[in-house]
Coordinates of C-alpha atoms in Angstrom, one line a residue:
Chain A
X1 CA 51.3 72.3 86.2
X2 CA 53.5 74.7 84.0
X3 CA 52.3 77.9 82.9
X4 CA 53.1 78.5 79.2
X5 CA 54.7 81.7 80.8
X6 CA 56.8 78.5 82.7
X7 CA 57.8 76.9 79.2
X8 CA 58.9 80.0 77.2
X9 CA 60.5 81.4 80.0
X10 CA 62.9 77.6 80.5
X11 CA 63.4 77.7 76.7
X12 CA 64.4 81.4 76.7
X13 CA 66.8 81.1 79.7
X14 CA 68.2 77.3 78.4
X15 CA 69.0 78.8 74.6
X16 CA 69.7 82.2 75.5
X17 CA 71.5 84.1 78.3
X18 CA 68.5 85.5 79.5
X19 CA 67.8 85.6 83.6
X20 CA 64.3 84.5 84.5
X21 CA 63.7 87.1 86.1
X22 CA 63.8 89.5 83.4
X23 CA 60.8 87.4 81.2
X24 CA 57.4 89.2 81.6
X25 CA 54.9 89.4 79.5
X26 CA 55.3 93.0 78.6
X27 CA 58.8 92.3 77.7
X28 CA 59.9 93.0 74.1
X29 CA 61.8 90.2 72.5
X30 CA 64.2 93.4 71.3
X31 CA 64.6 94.2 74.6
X32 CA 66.0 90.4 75.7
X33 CA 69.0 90.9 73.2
X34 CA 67.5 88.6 70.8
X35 CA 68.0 89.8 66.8
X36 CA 66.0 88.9 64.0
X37 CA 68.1 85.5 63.8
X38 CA 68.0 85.3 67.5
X39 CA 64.3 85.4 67.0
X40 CA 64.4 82.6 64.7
X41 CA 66.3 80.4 66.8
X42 CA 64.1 81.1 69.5
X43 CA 61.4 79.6 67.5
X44 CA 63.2 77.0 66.6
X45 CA 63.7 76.1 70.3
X46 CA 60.0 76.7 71.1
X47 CA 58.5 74.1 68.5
X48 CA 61.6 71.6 70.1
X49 CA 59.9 71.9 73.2
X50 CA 56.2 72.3 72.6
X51 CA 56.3 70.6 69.3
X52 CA 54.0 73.8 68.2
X53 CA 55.6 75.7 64.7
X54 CA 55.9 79.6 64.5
X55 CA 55.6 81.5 61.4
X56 CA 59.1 82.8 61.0
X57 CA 57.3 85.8 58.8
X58 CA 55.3 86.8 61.6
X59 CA 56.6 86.2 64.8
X60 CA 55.6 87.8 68.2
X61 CA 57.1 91.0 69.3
X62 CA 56.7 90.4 72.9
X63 CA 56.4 87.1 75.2
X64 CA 52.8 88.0 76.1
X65 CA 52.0 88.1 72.4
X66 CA 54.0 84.4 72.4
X67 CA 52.1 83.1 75.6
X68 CA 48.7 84.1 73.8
X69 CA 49.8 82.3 70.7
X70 CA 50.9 79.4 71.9
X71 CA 47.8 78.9 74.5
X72 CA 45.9 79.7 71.1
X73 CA 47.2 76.5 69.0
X74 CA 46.9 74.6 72.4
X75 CA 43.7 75.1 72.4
X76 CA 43.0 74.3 69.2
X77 CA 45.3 71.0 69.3
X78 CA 42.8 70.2 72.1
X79 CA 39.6 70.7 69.8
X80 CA 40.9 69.0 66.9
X81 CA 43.8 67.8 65.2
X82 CA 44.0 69.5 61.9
X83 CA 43.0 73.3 61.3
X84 CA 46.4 76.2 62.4
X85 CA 44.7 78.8 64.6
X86 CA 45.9 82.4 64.5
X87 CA 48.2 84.2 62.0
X88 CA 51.7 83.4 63.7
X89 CA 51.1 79.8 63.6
X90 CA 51.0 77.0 61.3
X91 CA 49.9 74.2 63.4
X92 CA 52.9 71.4 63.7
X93 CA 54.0 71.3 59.8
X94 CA 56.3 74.0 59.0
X95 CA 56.0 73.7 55.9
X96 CA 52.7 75.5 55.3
Chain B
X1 CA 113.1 95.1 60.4
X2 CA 110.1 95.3 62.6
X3 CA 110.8 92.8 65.3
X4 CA 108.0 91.0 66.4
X5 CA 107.6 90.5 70.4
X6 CA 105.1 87.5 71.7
X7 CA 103.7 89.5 74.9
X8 CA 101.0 87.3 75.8
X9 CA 99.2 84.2 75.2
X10 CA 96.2 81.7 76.0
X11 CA 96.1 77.9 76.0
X12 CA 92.8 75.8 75.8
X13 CA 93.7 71.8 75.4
X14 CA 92.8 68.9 76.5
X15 CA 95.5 69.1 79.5
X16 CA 94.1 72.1 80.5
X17 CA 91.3 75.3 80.2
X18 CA 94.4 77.9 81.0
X19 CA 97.8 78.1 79.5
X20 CA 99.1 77.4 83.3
X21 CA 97.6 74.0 83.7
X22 CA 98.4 73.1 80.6
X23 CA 101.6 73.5 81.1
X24 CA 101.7 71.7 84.6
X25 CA 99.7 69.3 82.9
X26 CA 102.0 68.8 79.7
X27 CA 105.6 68.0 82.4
X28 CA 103.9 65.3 83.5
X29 CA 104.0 63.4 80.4
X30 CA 101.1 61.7 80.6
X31 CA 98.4 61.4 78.0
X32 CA 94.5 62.7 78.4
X33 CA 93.6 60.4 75.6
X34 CA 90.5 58.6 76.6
X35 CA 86.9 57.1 75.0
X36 CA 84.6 59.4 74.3
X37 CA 81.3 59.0 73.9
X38 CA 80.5 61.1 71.0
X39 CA 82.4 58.8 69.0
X40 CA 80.4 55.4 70.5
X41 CA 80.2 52.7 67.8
X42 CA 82.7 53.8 65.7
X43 CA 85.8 52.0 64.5
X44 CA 87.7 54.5 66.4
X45 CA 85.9 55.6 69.4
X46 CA 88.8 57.6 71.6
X47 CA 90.1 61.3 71.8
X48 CA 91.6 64.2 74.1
X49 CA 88.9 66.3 75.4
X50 CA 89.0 69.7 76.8
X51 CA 88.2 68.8 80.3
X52 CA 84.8 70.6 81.8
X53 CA 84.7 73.1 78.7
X54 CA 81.1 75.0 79.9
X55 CA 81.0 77.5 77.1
X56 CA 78.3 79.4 79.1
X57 CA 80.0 79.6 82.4
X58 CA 83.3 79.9 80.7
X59 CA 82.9 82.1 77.5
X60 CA 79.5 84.0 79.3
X61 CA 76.9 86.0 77.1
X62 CA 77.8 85.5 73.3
X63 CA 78.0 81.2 74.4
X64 CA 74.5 80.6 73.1
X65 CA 75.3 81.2 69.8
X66 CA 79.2 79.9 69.7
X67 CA 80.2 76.9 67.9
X68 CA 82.4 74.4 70.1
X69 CA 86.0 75.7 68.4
X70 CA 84.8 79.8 68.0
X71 CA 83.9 79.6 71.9
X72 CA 87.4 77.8 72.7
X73 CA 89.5 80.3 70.3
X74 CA 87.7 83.3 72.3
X75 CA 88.5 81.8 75.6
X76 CA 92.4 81.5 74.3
X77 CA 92.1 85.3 73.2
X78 CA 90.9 86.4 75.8
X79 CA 93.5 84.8 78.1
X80 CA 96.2 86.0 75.4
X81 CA 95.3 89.5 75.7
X82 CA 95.0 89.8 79.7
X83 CA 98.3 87.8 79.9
X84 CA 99.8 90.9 77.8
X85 CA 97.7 93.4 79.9
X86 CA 96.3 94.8 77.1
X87 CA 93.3 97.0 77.6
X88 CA 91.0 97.5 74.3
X89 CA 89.5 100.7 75.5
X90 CA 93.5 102.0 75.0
X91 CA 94.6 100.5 71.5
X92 CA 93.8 101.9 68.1
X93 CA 91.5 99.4 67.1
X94 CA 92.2 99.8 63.2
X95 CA 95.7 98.5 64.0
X96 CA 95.3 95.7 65.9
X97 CA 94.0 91.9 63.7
X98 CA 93.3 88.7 64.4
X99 CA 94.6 85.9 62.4
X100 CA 92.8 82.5 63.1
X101 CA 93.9 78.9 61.7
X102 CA 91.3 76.5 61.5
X103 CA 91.8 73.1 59.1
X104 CA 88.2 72.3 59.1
X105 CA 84.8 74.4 60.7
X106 CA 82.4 73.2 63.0
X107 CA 82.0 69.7 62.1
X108 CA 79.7 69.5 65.2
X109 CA 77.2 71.7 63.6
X110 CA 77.3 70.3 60.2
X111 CA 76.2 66.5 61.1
X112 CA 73.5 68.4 63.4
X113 CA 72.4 70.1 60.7
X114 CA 73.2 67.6 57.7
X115 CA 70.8 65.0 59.5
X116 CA 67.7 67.2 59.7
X117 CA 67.8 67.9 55.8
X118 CA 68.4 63.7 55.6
X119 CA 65.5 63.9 58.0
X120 CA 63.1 66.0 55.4
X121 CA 63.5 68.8 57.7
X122 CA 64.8 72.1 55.8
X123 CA 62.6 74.4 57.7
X124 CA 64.4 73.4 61.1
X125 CA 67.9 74.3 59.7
X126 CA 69.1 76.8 62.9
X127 CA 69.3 80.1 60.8
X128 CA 72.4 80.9 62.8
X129 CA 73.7 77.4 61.3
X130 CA 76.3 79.5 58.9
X131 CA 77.2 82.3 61.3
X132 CA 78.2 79.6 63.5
X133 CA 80.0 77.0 61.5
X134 CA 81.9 78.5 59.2
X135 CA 86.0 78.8 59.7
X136 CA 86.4 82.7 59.6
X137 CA 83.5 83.0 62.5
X138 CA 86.7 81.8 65.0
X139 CA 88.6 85.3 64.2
X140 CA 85.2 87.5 63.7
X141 CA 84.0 86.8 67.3
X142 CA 87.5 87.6 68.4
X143 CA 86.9 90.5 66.8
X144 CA 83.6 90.8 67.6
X145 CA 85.1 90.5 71.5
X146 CA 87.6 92.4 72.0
X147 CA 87.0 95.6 69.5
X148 CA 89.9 94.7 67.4
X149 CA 89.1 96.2 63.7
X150 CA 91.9 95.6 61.9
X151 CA 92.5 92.9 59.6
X152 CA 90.6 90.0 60.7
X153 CA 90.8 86.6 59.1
X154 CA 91.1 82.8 58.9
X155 CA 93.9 80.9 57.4
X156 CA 93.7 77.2 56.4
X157 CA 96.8 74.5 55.8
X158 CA 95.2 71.6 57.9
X159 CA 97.3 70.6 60.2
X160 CA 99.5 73.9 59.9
X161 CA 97.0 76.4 60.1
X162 CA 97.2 77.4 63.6
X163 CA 101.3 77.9 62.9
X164 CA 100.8 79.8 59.4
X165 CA 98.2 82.3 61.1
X166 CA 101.0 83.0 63.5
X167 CA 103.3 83.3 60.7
X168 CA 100.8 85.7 58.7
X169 CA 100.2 87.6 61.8
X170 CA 103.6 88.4 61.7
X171 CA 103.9 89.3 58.2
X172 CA 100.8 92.0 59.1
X173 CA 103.4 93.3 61.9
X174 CA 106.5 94.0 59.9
X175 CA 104.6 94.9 56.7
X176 CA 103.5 98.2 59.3
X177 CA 99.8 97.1 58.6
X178 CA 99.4 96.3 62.0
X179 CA 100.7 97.3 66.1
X180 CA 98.8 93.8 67.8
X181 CA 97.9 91.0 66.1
X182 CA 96.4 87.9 68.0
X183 CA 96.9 85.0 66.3
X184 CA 96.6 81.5 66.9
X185 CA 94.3 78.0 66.3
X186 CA 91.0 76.8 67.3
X187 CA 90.0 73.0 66.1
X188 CA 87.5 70.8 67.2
X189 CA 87.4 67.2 65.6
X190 CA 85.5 65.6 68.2
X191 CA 83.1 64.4 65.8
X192 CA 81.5 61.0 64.2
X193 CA 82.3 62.6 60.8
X194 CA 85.8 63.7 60.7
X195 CA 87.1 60.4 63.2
X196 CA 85.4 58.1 60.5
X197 CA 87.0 60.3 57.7
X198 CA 90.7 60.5 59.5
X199 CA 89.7 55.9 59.9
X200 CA 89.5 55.8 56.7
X201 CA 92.6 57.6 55.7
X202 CA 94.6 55.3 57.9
X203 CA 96.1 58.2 60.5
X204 CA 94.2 57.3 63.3
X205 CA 95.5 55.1 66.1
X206 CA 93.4 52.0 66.4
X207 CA 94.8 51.2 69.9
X208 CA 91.3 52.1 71.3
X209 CA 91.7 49.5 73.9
X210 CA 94.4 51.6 75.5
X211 CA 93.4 55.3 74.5
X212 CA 95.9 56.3 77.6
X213 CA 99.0 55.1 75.1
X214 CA 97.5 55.5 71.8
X215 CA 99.5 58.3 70.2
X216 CA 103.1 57.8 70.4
X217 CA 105.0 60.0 68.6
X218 CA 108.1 58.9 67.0
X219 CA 107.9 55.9 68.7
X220 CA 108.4 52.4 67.5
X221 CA 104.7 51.4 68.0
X222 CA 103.3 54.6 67.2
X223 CA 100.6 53.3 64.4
X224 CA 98.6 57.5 64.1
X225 CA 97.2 60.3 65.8
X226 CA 94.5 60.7 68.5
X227 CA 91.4 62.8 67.8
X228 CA 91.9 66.4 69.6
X229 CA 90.5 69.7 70.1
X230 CA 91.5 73.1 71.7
X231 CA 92.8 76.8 70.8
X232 CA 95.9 79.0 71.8
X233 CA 96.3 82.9 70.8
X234 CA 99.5 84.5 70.8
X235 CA 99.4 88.4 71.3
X236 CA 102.1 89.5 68.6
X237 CA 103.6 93.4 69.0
X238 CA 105.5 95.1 67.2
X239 CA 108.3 95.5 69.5
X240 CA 108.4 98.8 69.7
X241 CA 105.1 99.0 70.9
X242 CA 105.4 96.9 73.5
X243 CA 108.4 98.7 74.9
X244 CA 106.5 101.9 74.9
X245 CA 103.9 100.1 77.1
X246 CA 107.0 99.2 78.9
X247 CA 105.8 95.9 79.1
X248 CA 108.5 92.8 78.7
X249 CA 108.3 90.2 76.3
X250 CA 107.4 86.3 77.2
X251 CA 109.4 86.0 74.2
X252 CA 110.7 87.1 70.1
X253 CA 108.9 85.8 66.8
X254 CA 112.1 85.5 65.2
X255 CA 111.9 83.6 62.0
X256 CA 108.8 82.0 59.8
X257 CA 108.8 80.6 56.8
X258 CA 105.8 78.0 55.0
X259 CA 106.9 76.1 51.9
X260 CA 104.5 73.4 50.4
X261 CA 106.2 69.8 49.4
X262 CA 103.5 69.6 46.4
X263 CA 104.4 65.9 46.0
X264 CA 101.2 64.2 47.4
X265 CA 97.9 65.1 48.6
X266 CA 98.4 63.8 51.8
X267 CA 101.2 62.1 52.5
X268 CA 104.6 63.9 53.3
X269 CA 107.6 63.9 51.3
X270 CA 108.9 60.5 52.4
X271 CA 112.7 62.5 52.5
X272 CA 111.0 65.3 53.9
X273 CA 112.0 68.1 51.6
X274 CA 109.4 70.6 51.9
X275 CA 109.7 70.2 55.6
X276 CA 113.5 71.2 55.8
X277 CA 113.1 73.9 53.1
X278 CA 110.6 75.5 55.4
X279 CA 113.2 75.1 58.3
X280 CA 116.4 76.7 56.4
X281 CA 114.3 79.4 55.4
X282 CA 112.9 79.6 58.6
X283 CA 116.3 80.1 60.4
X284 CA 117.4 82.1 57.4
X285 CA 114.3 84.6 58.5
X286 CA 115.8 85.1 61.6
X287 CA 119.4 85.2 60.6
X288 CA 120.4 82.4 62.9
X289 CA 122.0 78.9 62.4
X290 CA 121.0 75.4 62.8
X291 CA 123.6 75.5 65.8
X292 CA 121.7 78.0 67.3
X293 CA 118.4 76.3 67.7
X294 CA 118.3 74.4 71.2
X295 CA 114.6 72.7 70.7
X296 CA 112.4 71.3 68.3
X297 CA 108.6 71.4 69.4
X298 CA 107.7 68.9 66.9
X299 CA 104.3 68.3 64.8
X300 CA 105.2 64.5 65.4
X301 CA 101.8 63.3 64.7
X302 CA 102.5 59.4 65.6
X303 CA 101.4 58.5 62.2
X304 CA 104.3 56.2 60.6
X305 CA 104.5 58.8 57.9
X306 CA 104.7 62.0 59.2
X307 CA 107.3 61.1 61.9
X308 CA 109.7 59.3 59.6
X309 CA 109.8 62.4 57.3
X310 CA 110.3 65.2 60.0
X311 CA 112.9 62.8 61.2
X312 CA 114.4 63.2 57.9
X313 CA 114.1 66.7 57.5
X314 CA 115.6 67.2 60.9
X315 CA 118.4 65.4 59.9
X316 CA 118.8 67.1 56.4
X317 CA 118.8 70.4 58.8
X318 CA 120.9 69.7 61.7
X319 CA 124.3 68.4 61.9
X320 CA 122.9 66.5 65.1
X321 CA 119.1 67.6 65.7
X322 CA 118.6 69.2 69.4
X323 CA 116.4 67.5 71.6
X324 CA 112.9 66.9 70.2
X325 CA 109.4 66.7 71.5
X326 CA 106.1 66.4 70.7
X327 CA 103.0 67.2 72.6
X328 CA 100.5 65.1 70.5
X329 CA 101.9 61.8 72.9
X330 CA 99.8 63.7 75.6
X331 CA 96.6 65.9 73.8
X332 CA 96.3 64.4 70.8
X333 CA 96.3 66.1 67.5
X334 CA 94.1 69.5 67.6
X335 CA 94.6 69.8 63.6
X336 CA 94.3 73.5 63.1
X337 CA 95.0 74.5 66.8
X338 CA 97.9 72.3 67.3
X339 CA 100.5 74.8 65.7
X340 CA 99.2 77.4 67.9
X341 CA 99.4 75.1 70.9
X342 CA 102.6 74.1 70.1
X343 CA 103.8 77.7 69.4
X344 CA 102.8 78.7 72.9
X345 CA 104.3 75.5 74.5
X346 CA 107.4 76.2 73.4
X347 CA 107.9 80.1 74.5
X348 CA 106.9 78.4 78.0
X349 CA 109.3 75.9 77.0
X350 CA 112.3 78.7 76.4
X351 CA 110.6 80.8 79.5
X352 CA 111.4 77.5 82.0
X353 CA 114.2 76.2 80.5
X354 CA 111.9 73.0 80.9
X355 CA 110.8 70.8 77.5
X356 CA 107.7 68.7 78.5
X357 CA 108.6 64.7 77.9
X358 CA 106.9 63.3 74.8
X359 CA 104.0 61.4 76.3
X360 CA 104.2 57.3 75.5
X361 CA 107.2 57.5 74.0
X362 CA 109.2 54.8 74.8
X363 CA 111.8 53.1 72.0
X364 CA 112.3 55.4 69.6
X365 CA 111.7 53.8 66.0
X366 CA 115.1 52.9 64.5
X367 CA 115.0 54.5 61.6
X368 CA 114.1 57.6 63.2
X369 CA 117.3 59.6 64.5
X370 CA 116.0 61.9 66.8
X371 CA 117.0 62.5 70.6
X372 CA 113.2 62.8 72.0
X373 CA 112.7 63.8 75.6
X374 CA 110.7 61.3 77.1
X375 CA 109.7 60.1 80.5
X376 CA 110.7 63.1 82.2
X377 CA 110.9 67.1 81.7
X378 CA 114.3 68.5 80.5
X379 CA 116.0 71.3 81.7
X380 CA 117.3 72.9 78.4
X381 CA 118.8 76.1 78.1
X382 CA 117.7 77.0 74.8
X383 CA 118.0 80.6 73.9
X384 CA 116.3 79.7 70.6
X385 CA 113.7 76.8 69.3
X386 CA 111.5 76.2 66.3
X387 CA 108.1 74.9 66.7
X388 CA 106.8 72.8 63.6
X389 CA 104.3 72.0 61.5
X390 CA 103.4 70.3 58.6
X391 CA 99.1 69.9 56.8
X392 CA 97.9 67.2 54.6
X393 CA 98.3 69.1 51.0
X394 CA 102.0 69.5 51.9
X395 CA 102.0 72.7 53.5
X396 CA 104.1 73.3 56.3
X397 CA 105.2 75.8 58.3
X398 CA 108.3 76.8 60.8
X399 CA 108.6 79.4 63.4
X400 CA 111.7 80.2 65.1
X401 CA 111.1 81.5 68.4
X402 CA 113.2 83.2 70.8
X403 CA 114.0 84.4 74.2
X404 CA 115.4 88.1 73.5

């Protein structure tokens, strides 16, 4: 089964041109070449694929902050349907 | 005066990713029309297509966030600028601009974008959405690419905006504003919103059973254009500055000249008036006669219109027009790119002594006096041709190109 490690890193090497092998956890989304629009995008590209929406106004700095975030809302998805679990995420309706 | 050398250029089409195949490609006379599935269920449902265009593989690390018609223009620049073996780490970048014709934008991105806000879906607008769509963004990542900072723009005349960008760049030369200018087209109309637009208006072929001979320029059975795409750059030096690189020229910018018909908003001047003024003045430019032009590289769209006036303007021009062709018979119509494309065709054309045959064209309409190579390339031994090109709005444009 996929990591979430596995899902950010397909969606940052599919949007972005980013090799694989340069997506750790400790990695800085600065230091991939992604901007602040860039960053956007990327979380854009994220909720396509995981159908889980990021808070543009606070968005992860680094992909271990992302893989923590994203496992978070899992989780939460997986206990109930309704309440957005941790300050960078806003459950599935980005409009909150 | 300034005179303005063409020392390199680049050629993305439908007949070919390089100006090279492009060019093999074009002498065969055949047509790339074909269906095309991002048109599906559409009245009109057929195009030319840039064969294999990978913008990642092609264009590399700035793809991601390139628009179908920016990433084809910077592939065409790029070409342009190693064909004239120019290096940026040795020009002066404040002197060398890009001028870029585009008639529309990134049609592509606005119906992606369009149906999420139909879709109740503002917050999923991509915030690189402008950055990638708008017209200018063709010339900035040229810019953006090479380290050209000089003037850096986008001109728009429709269907002439990829020959009036080559005629501006020009002006930018022999105004002393500028040593390099690339200028050129990038266009791509491959889209459910501009084919059903273009339907409407009546200038598309409906011979979507055949694609292969749907655009047939001055032609008999011509009945409008095919749906294209595709980019060519032209590296424009001051001549001077060329020589001093020792470098010789594919070719001379001779003459320009853009007049508007204003008669109709988008039909031509059925006696084609604005077209011919923009042809005298053209050859006036360069201080040659009509005699003295060997080619016509024609914006023959195949619409019943547009080929019956140049036809007439031709004939207003020319005692007995030289032989005439069009490339749309074989890639379509590129819109803004196809006065670029055209341009660059044609220094090939004077290069080779070869005009490529108009694709389809068979029996040339009666009314329509024009000696069109067809069938077969021509051996021509042109020392001077004009490549034309006229945009809904009236506004057309004439270059007058030649070989020293």
């Amino acid at each position: 089964m996929a990591t979430t490690l596995d899902t950010i890193t397909q969606v940052l090497t599919e949007t972005f041109p980013i090799d694989a092998a340069d997506i750790t956890p400790e990695r800085t989304f600065d230091d991939l070449g992604l901007d602040s629009l860039a960053l956007l995008e990327m979380g854009l590209a994220v909720q396509e694929s995981t159908g889980i929406t990021l808070n543009d106004t606070e968005l992860p700095k680094t992909v271990g902050q992302l893989v923590t975030l994203l496992d978070a809302a899992q989780a939460t998805t997986a206990q109930a349907d309704t309440a957005p679990v941790g300050p960078a995420l806003a459950a599935t309706d980005n409009t909150a | 005066m300034t005179r303005v050398a063409i020392t390199g250029l680049g050629i993305v089409s439908p007949a070919g990713l390089d100006a090279d195949s492009t060019w093999q490609t074009l002498l065969k006379g055949t047509s790339t029309a074909r269906r095309d599935e991002q048109l599906a269920g559409l009245p009109v449902d057929i195009s030319c297509q840039v064969p294999d265009f990978d913008a990642r593989r092609l264009v590399g690390s700035s793809a991601w966030r390139l628009d179908r018609f920016t990433a084809m223009g910077l592939l065409a620049a790029r070409e342009a600028l190693a064909d004239a073996r120019l290096d940026p780490r040795d020009w002066e970048p404040l002197r060398v601009g890009v001028v870029i014709g585009s008639g529309t934008a990134s049609m592509e991105r606005y119906g992606r974008e369009f149906a999420k806000l139909a879709d109740d879906r503002p917050l999923d607008i991509s915030p690189l959405a402008i950055p990638r769509s708008v017209p200018n963004m063709s010339a900035a990542e040229i810019g953006l690419d090479t380290g050209a900072r000089g003037p850096n723009f986008t001109v728009s005349t429709a269907c002439a905006s990829g020959a009036t960008a080559i005629g501006v760049a020009r002006d930018l030369l022999r105004a002393g504003t500028c040593d390099i200018v690339l200028a050129g087209g990038a266009e791509s109309v491959r889209h459910p919103i501009p084919a059903a637009c273009f339907h409407r208006m009546g200038a598309l072929s409906q011979r979507t059973d055949d694609p292969a001979r749907a655009s047939r320029p001055f032609d008999s059975a011509r009945d409008g254009f095919v749906l294209s795409e595709g980019a060519a750059v032209l590296v424009l030096e001051r001549s001077d500055h060329a020589r001093a690189r020792s470098l010789r020229p594919r070719a001379h910018l001779a003459g320009y000249a853009a007049t508007c018909d204003a008669h109709h908003y988008a039909a031509p001047h059925p006696q084609g008036r604005g077209a011919a003024e923009a042809l005298l003045a053209a050859l006036a430019d360069a201080a040659l006669e009509p005699a003295d032009i060997g080619h016509v590289n024609a914006h023959g769209t195949a619409t019943s219109l547009n080929d019956l006036a140049e036809a007439r303007a031709l004939n207003t021009v020319f005692a007995a027009p030289p032989p005439v062709t069009s490339l749309k018979g074989a890639i379509g119509h590129a819109i803004g790119a196809a006065g670029a494309i055209e341009a660059a065709v044609t220094v090939l054309t004077l290069q080779h002594g070869l005009i490529p045959p108009t694709a389809n064209h068979e029996d040339t309409a009666l009314d329509i006096d024009l000696d069109v190579v067809a069938k077969a390339p021509r051996t021509t031994h042109a020392t001077a041709a004009i490549s034309t090109s006229y945009g809904f709005g009236g506004q057309n444009a004439a270059l007058v190109l030649t070989t020293c």
